[in-house]
Short mmCIF file of N, CA, C and O in Angstrom, two decimals:
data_model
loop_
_atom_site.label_atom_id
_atom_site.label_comp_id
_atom_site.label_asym_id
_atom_site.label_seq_id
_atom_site.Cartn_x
_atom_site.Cartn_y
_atom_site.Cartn_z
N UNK A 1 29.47 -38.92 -44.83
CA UNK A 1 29.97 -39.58 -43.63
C UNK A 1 29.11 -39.13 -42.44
O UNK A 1 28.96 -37.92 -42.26
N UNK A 2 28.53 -40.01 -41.62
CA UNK A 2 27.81 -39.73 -40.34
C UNK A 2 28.74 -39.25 -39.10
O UNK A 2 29.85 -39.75 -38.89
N UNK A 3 28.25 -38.38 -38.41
CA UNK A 3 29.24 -37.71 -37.61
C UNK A 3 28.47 -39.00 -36.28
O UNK A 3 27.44 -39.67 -36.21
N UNK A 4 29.49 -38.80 -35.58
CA UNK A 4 29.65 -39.92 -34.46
C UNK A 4 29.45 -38.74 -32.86
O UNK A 4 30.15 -37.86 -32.37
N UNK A 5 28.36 -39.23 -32.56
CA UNK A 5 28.10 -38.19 -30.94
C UNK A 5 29.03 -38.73 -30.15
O UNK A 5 29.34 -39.88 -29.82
N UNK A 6 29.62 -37.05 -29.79
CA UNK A 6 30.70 -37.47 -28.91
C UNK A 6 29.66 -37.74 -27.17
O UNK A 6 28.56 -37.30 -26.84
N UNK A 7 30.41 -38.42 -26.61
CA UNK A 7 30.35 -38.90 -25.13
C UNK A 7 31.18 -38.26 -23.84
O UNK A 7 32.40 -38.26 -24.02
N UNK A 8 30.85 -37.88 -22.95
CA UNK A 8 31.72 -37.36 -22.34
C UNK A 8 31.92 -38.12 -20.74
O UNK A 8 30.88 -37.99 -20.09
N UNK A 9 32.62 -38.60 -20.25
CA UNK A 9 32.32 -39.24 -18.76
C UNK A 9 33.50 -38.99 -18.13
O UNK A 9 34.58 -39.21 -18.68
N UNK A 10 33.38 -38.46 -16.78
CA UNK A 10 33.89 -37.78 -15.90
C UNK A 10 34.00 -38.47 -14.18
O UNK A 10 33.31 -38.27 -13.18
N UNK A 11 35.18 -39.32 -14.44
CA UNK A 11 35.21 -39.89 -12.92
C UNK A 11 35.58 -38.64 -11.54
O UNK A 11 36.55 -37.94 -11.25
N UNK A 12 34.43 -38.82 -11.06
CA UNK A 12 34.42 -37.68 -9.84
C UNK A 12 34.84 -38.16 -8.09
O UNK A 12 33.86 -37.97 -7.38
N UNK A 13 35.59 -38.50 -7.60
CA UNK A 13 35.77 -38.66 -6.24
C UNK A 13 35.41 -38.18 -5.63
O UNK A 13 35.99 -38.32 -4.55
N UNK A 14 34.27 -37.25 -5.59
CA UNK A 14 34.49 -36.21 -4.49
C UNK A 14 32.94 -36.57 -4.22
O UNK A 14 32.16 -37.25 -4.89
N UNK A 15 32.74 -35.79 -2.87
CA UNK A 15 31.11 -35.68 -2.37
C UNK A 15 30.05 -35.02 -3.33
O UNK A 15 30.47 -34.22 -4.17
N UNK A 16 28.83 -35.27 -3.26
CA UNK A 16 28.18 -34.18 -4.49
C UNK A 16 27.96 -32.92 -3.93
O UNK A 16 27.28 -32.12 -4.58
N UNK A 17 28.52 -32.54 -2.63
CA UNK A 17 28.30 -31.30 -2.08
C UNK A 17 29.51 -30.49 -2.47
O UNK A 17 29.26 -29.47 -3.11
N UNK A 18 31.08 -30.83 -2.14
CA UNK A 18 32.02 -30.55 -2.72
C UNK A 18 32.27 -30.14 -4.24
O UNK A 18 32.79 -29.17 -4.80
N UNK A 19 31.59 -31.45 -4.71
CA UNK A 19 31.58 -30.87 -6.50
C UNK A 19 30.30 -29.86 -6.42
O UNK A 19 30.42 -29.07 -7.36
N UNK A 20 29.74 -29.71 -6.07
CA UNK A 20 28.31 -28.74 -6.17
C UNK A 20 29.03 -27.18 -6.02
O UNK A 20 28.89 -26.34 -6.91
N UNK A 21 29.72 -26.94 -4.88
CA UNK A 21 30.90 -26.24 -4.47
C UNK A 21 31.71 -25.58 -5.85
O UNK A 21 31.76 -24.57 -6.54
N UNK A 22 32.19 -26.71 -5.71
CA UNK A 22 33.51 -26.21 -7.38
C UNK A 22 32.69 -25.60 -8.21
O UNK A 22 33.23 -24.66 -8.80
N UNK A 23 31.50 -25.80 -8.49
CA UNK A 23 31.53 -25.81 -9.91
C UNK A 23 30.27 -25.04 -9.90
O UNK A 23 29.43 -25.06 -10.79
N UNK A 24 30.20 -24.15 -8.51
CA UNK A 24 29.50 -22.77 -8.07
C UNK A 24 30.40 -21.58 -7.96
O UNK A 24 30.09 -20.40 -8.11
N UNK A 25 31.83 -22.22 -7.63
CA UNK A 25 32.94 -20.98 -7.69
C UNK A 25 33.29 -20.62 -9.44
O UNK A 25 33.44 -19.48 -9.87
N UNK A 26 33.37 -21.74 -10.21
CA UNK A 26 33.64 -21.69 -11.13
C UNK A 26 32.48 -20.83 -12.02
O UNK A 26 32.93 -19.93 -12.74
N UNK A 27 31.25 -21.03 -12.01
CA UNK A 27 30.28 -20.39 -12.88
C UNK A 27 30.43 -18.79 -12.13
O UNK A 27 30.47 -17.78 -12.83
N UNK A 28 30.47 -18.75 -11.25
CA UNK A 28 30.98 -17.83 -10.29
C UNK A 28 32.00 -16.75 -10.73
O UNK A 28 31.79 -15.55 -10.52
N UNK A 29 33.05 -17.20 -11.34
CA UNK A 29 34.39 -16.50 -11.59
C UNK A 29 34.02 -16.25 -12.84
O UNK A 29 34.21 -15.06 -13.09
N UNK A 30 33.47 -17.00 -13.95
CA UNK A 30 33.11 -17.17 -15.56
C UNK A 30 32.72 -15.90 -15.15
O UNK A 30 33.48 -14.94 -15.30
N UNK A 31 31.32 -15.75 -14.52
CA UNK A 31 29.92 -14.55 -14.60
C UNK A 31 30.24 -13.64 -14.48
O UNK A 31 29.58 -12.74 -15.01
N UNK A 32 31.49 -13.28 -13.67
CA UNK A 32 31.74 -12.51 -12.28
C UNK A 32 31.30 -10.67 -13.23
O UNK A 32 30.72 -9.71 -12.72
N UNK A 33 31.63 -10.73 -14.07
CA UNK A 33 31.63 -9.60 -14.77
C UNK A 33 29.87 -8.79 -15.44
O UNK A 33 29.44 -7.69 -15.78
N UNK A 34 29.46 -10.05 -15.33
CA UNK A 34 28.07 -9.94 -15.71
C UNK A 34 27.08 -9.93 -14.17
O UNK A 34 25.92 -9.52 -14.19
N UNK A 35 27.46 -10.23 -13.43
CA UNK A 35 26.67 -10.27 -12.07
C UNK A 35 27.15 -8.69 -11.52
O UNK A 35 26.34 -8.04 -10.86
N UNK A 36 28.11 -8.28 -11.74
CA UNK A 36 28.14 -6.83 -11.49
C UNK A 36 27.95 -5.87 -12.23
O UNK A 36 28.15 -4.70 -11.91
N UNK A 37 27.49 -6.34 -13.48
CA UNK A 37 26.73 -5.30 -14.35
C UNK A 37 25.80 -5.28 -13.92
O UNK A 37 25.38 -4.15 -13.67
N UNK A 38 24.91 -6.46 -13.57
CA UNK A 38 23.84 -6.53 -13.43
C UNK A 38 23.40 -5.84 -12.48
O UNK A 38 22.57 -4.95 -12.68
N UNK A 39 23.97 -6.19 -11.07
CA UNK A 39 23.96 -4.85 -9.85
C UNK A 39 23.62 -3.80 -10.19
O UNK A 39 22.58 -3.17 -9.96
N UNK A 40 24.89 -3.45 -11.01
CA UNK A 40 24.99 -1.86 -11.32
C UNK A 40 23.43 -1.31 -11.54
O UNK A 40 22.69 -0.45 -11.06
N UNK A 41 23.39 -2.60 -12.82
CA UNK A 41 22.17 -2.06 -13.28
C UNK A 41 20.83 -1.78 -12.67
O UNK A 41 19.99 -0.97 -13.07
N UNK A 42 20.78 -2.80 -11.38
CA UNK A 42 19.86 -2.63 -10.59
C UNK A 42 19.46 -2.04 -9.54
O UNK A 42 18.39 -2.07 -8.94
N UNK A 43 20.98 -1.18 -9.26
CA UNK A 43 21.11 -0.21 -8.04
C UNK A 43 20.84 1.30 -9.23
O UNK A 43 20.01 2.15 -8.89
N UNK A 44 21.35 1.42 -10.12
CA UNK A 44 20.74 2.21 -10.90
C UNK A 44 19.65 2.74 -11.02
O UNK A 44 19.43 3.95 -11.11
N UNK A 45 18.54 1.47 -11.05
CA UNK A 45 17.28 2.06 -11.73
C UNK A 45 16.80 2.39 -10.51
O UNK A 45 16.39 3.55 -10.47
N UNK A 46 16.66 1.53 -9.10
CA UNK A 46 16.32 1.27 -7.98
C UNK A 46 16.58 3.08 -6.94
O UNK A 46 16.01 3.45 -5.92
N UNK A 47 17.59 3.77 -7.73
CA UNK A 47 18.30 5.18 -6.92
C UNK A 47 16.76 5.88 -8.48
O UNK A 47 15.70 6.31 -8.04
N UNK A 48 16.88 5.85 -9.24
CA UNK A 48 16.09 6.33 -10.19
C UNK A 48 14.72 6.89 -10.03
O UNK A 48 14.15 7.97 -10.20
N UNK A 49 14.34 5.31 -9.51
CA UNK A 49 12.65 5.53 -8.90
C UNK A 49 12.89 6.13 -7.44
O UNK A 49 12.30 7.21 -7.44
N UNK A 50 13.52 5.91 -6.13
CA UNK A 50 13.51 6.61 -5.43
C UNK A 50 13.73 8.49 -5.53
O UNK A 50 13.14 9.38 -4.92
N UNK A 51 14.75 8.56 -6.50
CA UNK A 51 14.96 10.15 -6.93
C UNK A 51 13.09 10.92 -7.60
O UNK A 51 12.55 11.95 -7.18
N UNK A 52 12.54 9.91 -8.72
CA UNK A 52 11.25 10.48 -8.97
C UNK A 52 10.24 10.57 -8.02
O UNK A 52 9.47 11.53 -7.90
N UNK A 53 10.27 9.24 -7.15
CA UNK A 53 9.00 9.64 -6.06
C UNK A 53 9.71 10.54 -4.53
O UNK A 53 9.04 10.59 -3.50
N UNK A 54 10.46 10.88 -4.57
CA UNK A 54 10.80 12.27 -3.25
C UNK A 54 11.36 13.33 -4.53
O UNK A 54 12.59 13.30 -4.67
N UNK A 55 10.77 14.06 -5.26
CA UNK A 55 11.38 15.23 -5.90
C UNK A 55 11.73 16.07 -5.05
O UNK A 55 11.02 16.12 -4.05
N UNK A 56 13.16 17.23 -5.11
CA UNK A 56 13.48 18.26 -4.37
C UNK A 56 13.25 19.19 -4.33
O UNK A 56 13.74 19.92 -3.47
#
């Protein structure tokens, strides 16, 4: 049996700035956990190299 591609269509009312909006909060809230690892990770290394080049 041939599988049938699904289609997806999405009536939007809104401005494309508004939906641009939503659906920046939304990837936003998904990430939220991974964008502050990521920090972490980059205030991390960033205190790292400053600690090696001024030794005490």
């Amino acid at each position: 049996m041939k599988r049938q591609k699904l289609n997806y269509r999405f009536h939007n009312p809104n401005p494309a700035d508004v939906t641009a909006d939503y659906i920046l909060k939304v990837f936003m809230e998904v990430n939220e956990k991974k964008v502050e690892q990521a920090i972490k990770i980059a205030a991390d290394q960033l205190n790292s190299e400053e600690q090696e080049e001024c030794p005490a």
